[in-house]
Amino acid sequence: FTDLCRSGGLTPTEIDASAGVGIPVTGYVALNRGALQTEIEGLSSAFNVDVAEVDGQLRLMARGGASLGAIDAGDLGASSRGQANEDTVETTNADGSALPGRLEVEYYNAEDNLQQDVQSAARSAGDFQNLATLSMPLVLTSMQGRVVANRELDRIHAENRRYGFSLPMRYLAIAPGDVRTLPVEGRLERVRILSVGLAPIGEMKVKAIRDAAASFAAQPSVVGRPIVPPPSTAPVPTVFRAWSGEA
């Protein structure tokens, strides 16, 4: 992450990669350099982290952390006009028919002389016909590729709801990447902050997404060692299929 940011012209004081300490990266293949944002997004998907600009720094943040606190229902809908908005939380659900039924991860295989390879995950529940492709210039093992495909497909379906709301300025410490507890329609929802903006006169405009990172926290971090998820006590309506690229 630091190397990519430095190559994009950022100085060390503009980078905070402390959350990435302990996450080894086997290799990165820099063939056709693209936009810095696109390259960083590949790292984010592979290693289950978020990247956001906070206080003038591009900051790496691990997903799945504890909630930093609950948002008071009485503070939702703050308005510079002196009265709360009628709809305190705007909820947007992803179109179920547009969600992918299969996700393919393209990577460079550490076990096959860095040849390009593909691993995939597929869902059996529901009518999901769409195919999504995640291309990343990372060196992974076949097992690591499967972990990424399985986790990212589950995350896309679990994090299918977004929220928009306004808050008073006393919440100014909230930053992108933070996990908060949000009261929505009489229940508490764990959300991850996507962006924070300031209205011309005063209130904060916040966008967030349902956060499921704690449920899909497996990291593809150990080369050659299978990563075994904890046993589940409930049936999971998902089937995974993967291939090594050989006929």
PDB file of N, CA, C and O in Angstrom, residues 93-148:
ATOM      1  N   ASN A  93     -31.744  -0.121  -1.003  1.00  0.00           N
ATOM      2  CA  ASN A  93     -31.413  -1.535  -1.132  1.00  0.00           C
ATOM      3  C   ASN A  93     -30.925  -1.834  -2.547  1.00  0.00           C
ATOM      4  O   ASN A  93     -31.470  -1.313  -3.526  1.00  0.00           O
ATOM      5  N   ALA A  94     -29.912  -2.659  -2.653  1.00  0.00           N
ATOM      6  CA  ALA A  94     -29.403  -3.054  -3.958  1.00  0.00           C
ATOM      7  C   ALA A  94     -30.447  -3.881  -4.697  1.00  0.00           C
ATOM      8  O   ALA A  94     -31.210  -4.635  -4.086  1.00  0.00           O
ATOM      9  N   ASP A  95     -30.507  -3.723  -6.002  1.00  0.00           N
ATOM     10  CA  ASP A  95     -31.400  -4.512  -6.838  1.00  0.00           C
ATOM     11  C   ASP A  95     -30.931  -5.965  -6.814  1.00  0.00           C
ATOM     12  O   ASP A  95     -29.843  -6.283  -7.300  1.00  0.00           O
ATOM     13  N   GLY A  96     -31.747  -6.842  -6.227  1.00  0.00           N
ATOM     14  CA  GLY A  96     -31.351  -8.237  -6.094  1.00  0.00           C
ATOM     15  C   GLY A  96     -31.022  -8.898  -7.407  1.00  0.00           C
ATOM     16  O   GLY A  96     -30.110  -9.734  -7.493  1.00  0.00           O
ATOM     17  N   SER A  97     -31.743  -8.519  -8.471  1.00  0.00           N
ATOM     18  CA  SER A  97     -31.497  -9.145  -9.773  1.00  0.00           C
ATOM     19  C   SER A  97     -30.172  -8.707 -10.377  1.00  0.00           C
ATOM     20  O   SER A  97     -29.655  -9.336 -11.307  1.00  0.00           O
ATOM     21  N   ALA A  98     -29.595  -7.614  -9.858  1.00  0.00           N
ATOM     22  CA  ALA A  98     -28.330  -7.116 -10.391  1.00  0.00           C
ATOM     23  C   ALA A  98     -27.120  -7.660  -9.636  1.00  0.00           C
ATOM     24  O   ALA A  98     -25.982  -7.488 -10.083  1.00  0.00           O
ATOM     25  N   LEU A  99     -27.362  -8.330  -8.511  1.00  0.00           N
ATOM     26  CA  LEU A  99     -26.249  -8.889  -7.742  1.00  0.00           C
ATOM     27  C   LEU A  99     -25.640 -10.079  -8.477  1.00  0.00           C
ATOM     28  O   LEU A  99     -26.347 -10.850  -9.122  1.00  0.00           O
ATOM     29  N   PRO A 100     -24.330 -10.250  -8.381  1.00  0.00           N
ATOM     30  CA  PRO A 100     -23.695 -11.366  -9.101  1.00  0.00           C
ATOM     31  C   PRO A 100     -24.018 -12.712  -8.478  1.00  0.00           C
ATOM     32  O   PRO A 100     -24.098 -12.842  -7.260  1.00  0.00           O
ATOM     33  N   GLY A 101     -24.200 -13.699  -9.344  1.00  0.00           N
ATOM     34  CA  GLY A 101     -24.385 -15.070  -8.868  1.00  0.00           C
ATOM     35  C   GLY A 101     -23.068 -15.817  -8.816  1.00  0.00           C
ATOM     36  O   GLY A 101     -22.942 -16.836  -8.145  1.00  0.00           O
ATOM     37  N   ARG A 102     -22.090 -15.283  -9.530  1.00  0.00           N
ATOM     38  CA  ARG A 102     -20.750 -15.879  -9.507  1.00  0.00           C
ATOM     39  C   ARG A 102     -19.713 -14.769  -9.579  1.00  0.00           C
ATOM     40  O   ARG A 102     -19.897 -13.780 -10.284  1.00  0.00           O
ATOM     41  N   LEU A 103     -18.650 -14.952  -8.840  1.00  0.00           N
ATOM     42  CA  LEU A 103     -17.555 -13.989  -8.832  1.00  0.00           C
ATOM     43  C   LEU A 103     -16.270 -14.709  -9.220  1.00  0.00           C
ATOM     44  O   LEU A 103     -15.926 -15.747  -8.648  1.00  0.00           O
ATOM     45  N   GLU A 104     -15.571 -14.165 -10.211  1.00  0.00           N
ATOM     46  CA  GLU A 104     -14.291 -14.718 -10.635  1.00  0.00           C
ATOM     47  C   GLU A 104     -13.178 -13.767 -10.210  1.00  0.00           C
ATOM     48  O   GLU A 104     -13.259 -12.561 -10.421  1.00  0.00           O
ATOM     49  N   VAL A 105     -12.140 -14.322  -9.606  1.00  0.00           N
ATOM     50  CA  VAL A 105     -10.977 -13.550  -9.174  1.00  0.00           C
ATOM     51  C   VAL A 105      -9.798 -13.916 -10.060  1.00  0.00           C
ATOM     52  O   VAL A 105      -9.405 -15.088 -10.143  1.00  0.00           O
ATOM     53  N   GLU A 106      -9.262 -12.920 -10.742  1.00  0.00           N
ATOM     54  CA  GLU A 106      -8.090 -13.118 -11.601  1.00  0.00           C
ATOM     55  C   GLU A 106      -6.855 -12.661 -10.834  1.00  0.00           C
ATOM     56  O   GLU A 106      -6.830 -11.571 -10.262  1.00  0.00           O
ATOM     57  N   TYR A 107      -5.804 -13.483 -10.836  1.00  0.00           N
ATOM     58  CA  TYR A 107      -4.606 -13.194 -10.049  1.00  0.00           C
ATOM     59  C   TYR A 107      -3.414 -13.895 -10.692  1.00  0.00           C
ATOM     60  O   TYR A 107      -3.549 -14.565 -11.729  1.00  0.00           O
ATOM     61  N   TYR A 108      -2.245 -13.772 -10.080  1.00  0.00           N
ATOM     62  CA  TYR A 108      -1.038 -14.462 -10.545  1.00  0.00           C
ATOM     63  C   TYR A 108      -0.705 -15.564  -9.545  1.00  0.00           C
ATOM     64  O   TYR A 108      -0.569 -15.306  -8.352  1.00  0.00           O
ATOM     65  N   ASN A 109      -0.561 -16.786 -10.066  1.00  0.00           N
ATOM     66  CA  ASN A 109      -0.459 -17.960  -9.208  1.00  0.00           C
ATOM     67  C   ASN A 109       0.973 -18.176  -8.716  1.00  0.00           C
ATOM     68  O   ASN A 109       1.895 -18.405  -9.503  1.00  0.00           O
ATOM     69  N   ALA A 110       1.139 -18.109  -7.396  1.00  0.00           N
ATOM     70  CA  ALA A 110       2.453 -18.311  -6.788  1.00  0.00           C
ATOM     71  C   ALA A 110       2.934 -19.742  -6.934  1.00  0.00           C
ATOM     72  O   ALA A 110       4.139 -20.008  -6.812  1.00  0.00           O
ATOM     73  N   GLU A 111       2.020 -20.668  -7.212  1.00  0.00           N
ATOM     74  CA  GLU A 111       2.379 -22.086  -7.317  1.00  0.00           C
ATOM     75  C   GLU A 111       2.571 -22.532  -8.766  1.00  0.00           C
ATOM     76  O   GLU A 111       2.824 -23.696  -9.028  1.00  0.00           O
ATOM     77  N   ASP A 112       2.426 -21.597  -9.712  1.00  0.00           N
ATOM     78  CA  ASP A 112       2.517 -21.943 -11.130  1.00  0.00           C
ATOM     79  C   ASP A 112       3.324 -20.895 -11.892  1.00  0.00           C
ATOM     80  O   ASP A 112       2.902 -20.391 -12.930  1.00  0.00           O
ATOM     81  N   ASN A 113       4.492 -20.564 -11.361  1.00  0.00           N
ATOM     82  CA  ASN A 113       5.438 -19.680 -12.041  1.00  0.00           C
ATOM     83  C   ASN A 113       4.805 -18.341 -12.428  1.00  0.00           C
ATOM     84  O   ASN A 113       5.072 -17.795 -13.498  1.00  0.00           O
ATOM     85  N   LEU A 114       3.962 -17.832 -11.554  1.00  0.00           N
ATOM     86  CA  LEU A 114       3.311 -16.527 -11.729  1.00  0.00           C
ATOM     87  C   LEU A 114       2.440 -16.451 -12.980  1.00  0.00           C
ATOM     88  O   LEU A 114       2.246 -15.367 -13.547  1.00  0.00           O
ATOM     89  N   GLN A 115       1.889 -17.590 -13.386  1.00  0.00           N
ATOM     90  CA  GLN A 115       0.946 -17.571 -14.497  1.00  0.00           C
ATOM     91  C   GLN A 115      -0.384 -16.989 -14.036  1.00  0.00           C
ATOM     92  O   GLN A 115      -0.803 -17.187 -12.898  1.00  0.00           O
ATOM     93  N   GLN A 116      -1.065 -16.276 -14.923  1.00  0.00           N
ATOM     94  CA  GLN A 116      -2.384 -15.760 -14.579  1.00  0.00           C
ATOM     95  C   GLN A 116      -3.348 -16.912 -14.366  1.00  0.00           C
ATOM     96  O   GLN A 116      -3.321 -17.895 -15.107  1.00  0.00           O
ATOM     97  N   ASP A 117      -4.187 -16.792 -13.368  1.00  0.00           N
ATOM     98  CA  ASP A 117      -5.088 -17.873 -13.003  1.00  0.00           C
ATOM     99  C   ASP A 117      -6.422 -17.282 -12.563  1.00  0.00           C
ATOM    100  O   ASP A 117      -6.556 -16.063 -12.382  1.00  0.00           O
ATOM    101  N   VAL A 118      -7.413 -18.146 -12.388  1.00  0.00           N
ATOM    102  CA  VAL A 118      -8.754 -17.712 -11.996  1.00  0.00           C
ATOM    103  C   VAL A 118      -9.293 -18.662 -10.936  1.00  0.00           C
ATOM    104  O   VAL A 118      -9.157 -19.880 -11.055  1.00  0.00           O
ATOM    105  N   GLN A 119      -9.885 -18.099  -9.896  1.00  0.00           N
ATOM    106  CA  GLN A 119     -10.658 -18.865  -8.929  1.00  0.00           C
ATOM    107  C   GLN A 119     -12.042 -18.236  -8.873  1.00  0.00           C
ATOM    108  O   GLN A 119     -12.203 -17.032  -9.113  1.00  0.00           O
ATOM    109  N   SER A 120     -13.049 -19.039  -8.569  1.00  0.00           N
ATOM    110  CA  SER A 120     -14.402 -18.488  -8.564  1.00  0.00           C
ATOM    111  C   SER A 120     -15.214 -19.020  -7.400  1.00  0.00           C
ATOM    112  O   SER A 120     -14.897 -20.043  -6.802  1.00  0.00           O
ATOM    113  N   ALA A 121     -16.269 -18.287  -7.079  1.00  0.00           N
ATOM    114  CA  ALA A 121     -17.261 -18.705  -6.091  1.00  0.00           C
ATOM    115  C   ALA A 121     -18.627 -18.484  -6.709  1.00  0.00           C
ATOM    116  O   ALA A 121     -18.826 -17.531  -7.472  1.00  0.00           O
ATOM    117  N   ALA A 122     -19.579 -19.380  -6.423  1.00  0.00           N
ATOM    118  CA  ALA A 122     -20.915 -19.270  -7.003  1.00  0.00           C
ATOM    119  C   ALA A 122     -21.965 -19.522  -5.940  1.00  0.00           C
ATOM    120  O   ALA A 122     -21.744 -20.265  -4.992  1.00  0.00           O
ATOM    121  N   ARG A 123     -23.092 -18.876  -6.095  1.00  0.00           N
ATOM    122  CA  ARG A 123     -24.218 -19.033  -5.178  1.00  0.00           C
ATOM    123  C   ARG A 123     -25.275 -19.899  -5.838  1.00  0.00           C
ATOM    124  O   ARG A 123     -25.531 -19.807  -7.040  1.00  0.00           O
ATOM    125  N   SER A 124     -25.927 -20.736  -5.020  1.00  0.00           N
ATOM    126  CA  SER A 124     -26.997 -21.587  -5.534  1.00  0.00           C
ATOM    127  C   SER A 124     -28.377 -21.050  -5.159  1.00  0.00           C
ATOM    128  O   SER A 124     -29.375 -21.410  -5.771  1.00  0.00           O
ATOM    129  N   ALA A 125     -28.438 -20.190  -4.131  1.00  0.00           N
ATOM    130  CA  ALA A 125     -29.725 -19.680  -3.672  1.00  0.00           C
ATOM    131  C   ALA A 125     -30.150 -18.475  -4.512  1.00  0.00           C
ATOM    132  O   ALA A 125     -29.354 -17.614  -4.831  1.00  0.00           O
ATOM    133  N   GLY A 126     -31.410 -18.431  -4.874  1.00  0.00           N
ATOM    134  CA  GLY A 126     -31.928 -17.294  -5.620  1.00  0.00           C
ATOM    135  C   GLY A 126     -31.615 -17.386  -7.097  1.00  0.00           C
ATOM    136  O   GLY A 126     -30.922 -18.292  -7.563  1.00  0.00           O
ATOM    137  N   ASP A 127     -32.114 -16.434  -7.837  1.00  0.00           N
ATOM    138  CA  ASP A 127     -31.927 -16.414  -9.281  1.00  0.00           C
ATOM    139  C   ASP A 127     -30.856 -15.379  -9.620  1.00  0.00           C
ATOM    140  O   ASP A 127     -31.156 -14.251 -10.001  1.00  0.00           O
ATOM    141  N   PHE A 128     -29.598 -15.761  -9.435  1.00  0.00           N
ATOM    142  CA  PHE A 128     -28.493 -14.852  -9.689  1.00  0.00           C
ATOM    143  C   PHE A 128     -27.766 -15.310 -10.959  1.00  0.00           C
ATOM    144  O   PHE A 128     -27.080 -16.320 -10.965  1.00  0.00           O
ATOM    145  N   GLN A 129     -27.942 -14.572 -12.022  1.00  0.00           N
ATOM    146  CA  GLN A 129     -27.367 -14.950 -13.297  1.00  0.00           C
ATOM    147  C   GLN A 129     -26.128 -14.148 -13.651  1.00  0.00           C
ATOM    148  O   GLN A 129     -25.422 -14.481 -14.597  1.00  0.00           O
ATOM    149  N   ASN A 130     -25.869 -13.080 -12.933  1.00  0.00           N
ATOM    150  CA  ASN A 130     -24.791 -12.176 -13.322  1.00  0.00           C
ATOM    151  C   ASN A 130     -23.427 -12.698 -12.897  1.00  0.00           C
ATOM    152  O   ASN A 130     -23.274 -13.342 -11.860  1.00  0.00           O
ATOM    153  N   LEU A 131     -22.439 -12.385 -13.718  1.00  0.00           N
ATOM    154  CA  LEU A 131     -21.049 -12.738 -13.446  1.00  0.00           C
ATOM    155  C   LEU A 131     -20.272 -11.466 -13.176  1.00  0.00           C
ATOM    156  O   LEU A 131     -20.365 -10.500 -13.927  1.00  0.00           O
ATOM    157  N   ALA A 132     -19.530 -11.444 -12.082  1.00  0.00           N
ATOM    158  CA  ALA A 132     -18.649 -10.315 -11.763  1.00  0.00           C
ATOM    159  C   ALA A 132     -17.209 -10.801 -11.779  1.00  0.00           C
ATOM    160  O   ALA A 132     -16.921 -11.947 -11.413  1.00  0.00           O
ATOM    161  N   THR A 133     -16.314  -9.945 -12.222  1.00  0.00           N
ATOM    162  CA  THR A 133     -14.898 -10.283 -12.300  1.00  0.00           C
ATOM    163  C   THR A 133     -14.088  -9.293 -11.491  1.00  0.00           C
ATOM    164  O   THR A 133     -14.275  -8.078 -11.615  1.00  0.00           O
ATOM    165  N   LEU A 134     -13.210  -9.820 -10.668  1.00  0.00           N
ATOM    166  CA  LEU A 134     -12.326  -8.998  -9.850  1.00  0.00           C
ATOM    167  C   LEU A 134     -10.892  -9.291 -10.282  1.00  0.00           C
ATOM    168  O   LEU A 134     -10.365 -10.369 -10.007  1.00  0.00           O
ATOM    169  N   SER A 135     -10.279  -8.356 -10.990  1.00  0.00           N
ATOM    170  CA  SER A 135      -8.904  -8.525 -11.470  1.00  0.00           C
ATOM    171  C   SER A 135      -7.954  -7.837 -10.509  1.00  0.00           C
ATOM    172  O   SER A 135      -8.131  -6.656 -10.192  1.00  0.00           O
ATOM    173  N   MET A 136      -6.960  -8.567 -10.042  1.00  0.00           N
ATOM    174  CA  MET A 136      -5.994  -7.980  -9.129  1.00  0.00           C
ATOM    175  C   MET A 136      -4.585  -8.422  -9.507  1.00  0.00           C
ATOM    176  O   MET A 136      -4.345  -9.600  -9.787  1.00  0.00           O
ATOM    177  N   PRO A 137      -3.636  -7.496  -9.546  1.00  0.00           N
ATOM    178  CA  PRO A 137      -2.262  -7.829  -9.925  1.00  0.00           C
ATOM    179  C   PRO A 137      -1.450  -8.399  -8.771  1.00  0.00           C
ATOM    180  O   PRO A 137      -0.288  -8.076  -8.587  1.00  0.00           O
ATOM    181  N   LEU A 138      -2.088  -9.250  -7.968  1.00  0.00           N
ATOM    182  CA  LEU A 138      -1.437  -9.811  -6.793  1.00  0.00           C
ATOM    183  C   LEU A 138      -0.983 -11.240  -7.036  1.00  0.00           C
ATOM    184  O   LEU A 138      -1.592 -11.982  -7.811  1.00  0.00           O
ATOM    185  N   VAL A 139       0.085 -11.636  -6.369  1.00  0.00           N
ATOM    186  CA  VAL A 139       0.555 -13.017  -6.388  1.00  0.00           C
ATOM    187  C   VAL A 139      -0.100 -13.747  -5.226  1.00  0.00           C
ATOM    188  O   VAL A 139       0.110 -13.403  -4.056  1.00  0.00           O
ATOM    189  N   LEU A 140      -0.904 -14.764  -5.543  1.00  0.00           N
ATOM    190  CA  LEU A 140      -1.633 -15.533  -4.542  1.00  0.00           C
ATOM    191  C   LEU A 140      -1.477 -17.015  -4.833  1.00  0.00           C
ATOM    192  O   LEU A 140      -1.142 -17.417  -5.954  1.00  0.00           O
ATOM    193  N   THR A 141      -1.739 -17.854  -3.847  1.00  0.00           N
ATOM    194  CA  THR A 141      -1.857 -19.285  -4.087  1.00  0.00           C
ATOM    195  C   THR A 141      -3.296 -19.576  -4.503  1.00  0.00           C
ATOM    196  O   THR A 141      -4.178 -18.718  -4.392  1.00  0.00           O
ATOM    197  N   SER A 142      -3.546 -20.794  -4.958  1.00  0.00           N
ATOM    198  CA  SER A 142      -4.903 -21.181  -5.327  1.00  0.00           C
ATOM    199  C   SER A 142      -5.845 -21.075  -4.141  1.00  0.00           C
ATOM    200  O   SER A 142      -6.983 -20.604  -4.280  1.00  0.00           O
ATOM    201  N   MET A 143      -5.383 -21.492  -2.970  1.00  0.00           N
ATOM    202  CA  MET A 143      -6.206 -21.392  -1.778  1.00  0.00           C
ATOM    203  C   MET A 143      -6.529 -19.947  -1.448  1.00  0.00           C
ATOM    204  O   MET A 143      -7.670 -19.591  -1.116  1.00  0.00           O
ATOM    205  N   GLN A 144      -5.546 -19.063  -1.541  1.00  0.00           N
ATOM    206  CA  GLN A 144      -5.783 -17.649  -1.268  1.00  0.00           C
ATOM    207  C   GLN A 144      -6.789 -17.062  -2.250  1.00  0.00           C
ATOM    208  O   GLN A 144      -7.662 -16.281  -1.868  1.00  0.00           O
ATOM    209  N   GLY A 145      -6.674 -17.451  -3.525  1.00  0.00           N
ATOM    210  CA  GLY A 145      -7.628 -16.971  -4.520  1.00  0.00           C
ATOM    211  C   GLY A 145      -9.045 -17.400  -4.205  1.00  0.00           C
ATOM    212  O   GLY A 145     -10.005 -16.633  -4.372  1.00  0.00           O
ATOM    213  N   ARG A 146      -9.214 -18.637  -3.740  1.00  0.00           N
ATOM    214  CA  ARG A 146     -10.553 -19.129  -3.375  1.00  0.00           C
ATOM    215  C   ARG A 146     -11.098 -18.366  -2.177  1.00  0.00           C
ATOM    216  O   ARG A 146     -12.291 -18.047  -2.117  1.00  0.00           O
ATOM    217  N   VAL A 147     -10.229 -18.090  -1.197  1.00  0.00           N
ATOM    218  CA  VAL A 147     -10.670 -17.349  -0.022  1.00  0.00           C
ATOM    219  C   VAL A 147     -11.206 -15.980  -0.427  1.00  0.00           C
ATOM    220  O   VAL A 147     -12.279 -15.543   0.024  1.00  0.00           O
ATOM    221  N   VAL A 148     -10.483 -15.288  -1.299  1.00  0.00           N
ATOM    222  CA  VAL A 148     -10.908 -13.963  -1.739  1.00  0.00           C
ATOM    223  C   VAL A 148     -12.238 -14.048  -2.480  1.00  0.00           C
ATOM    224  O   VAL A 148     -13.167 -13.270  -2.228  1.00  0.00           O
TER     225      VAL A 148
END
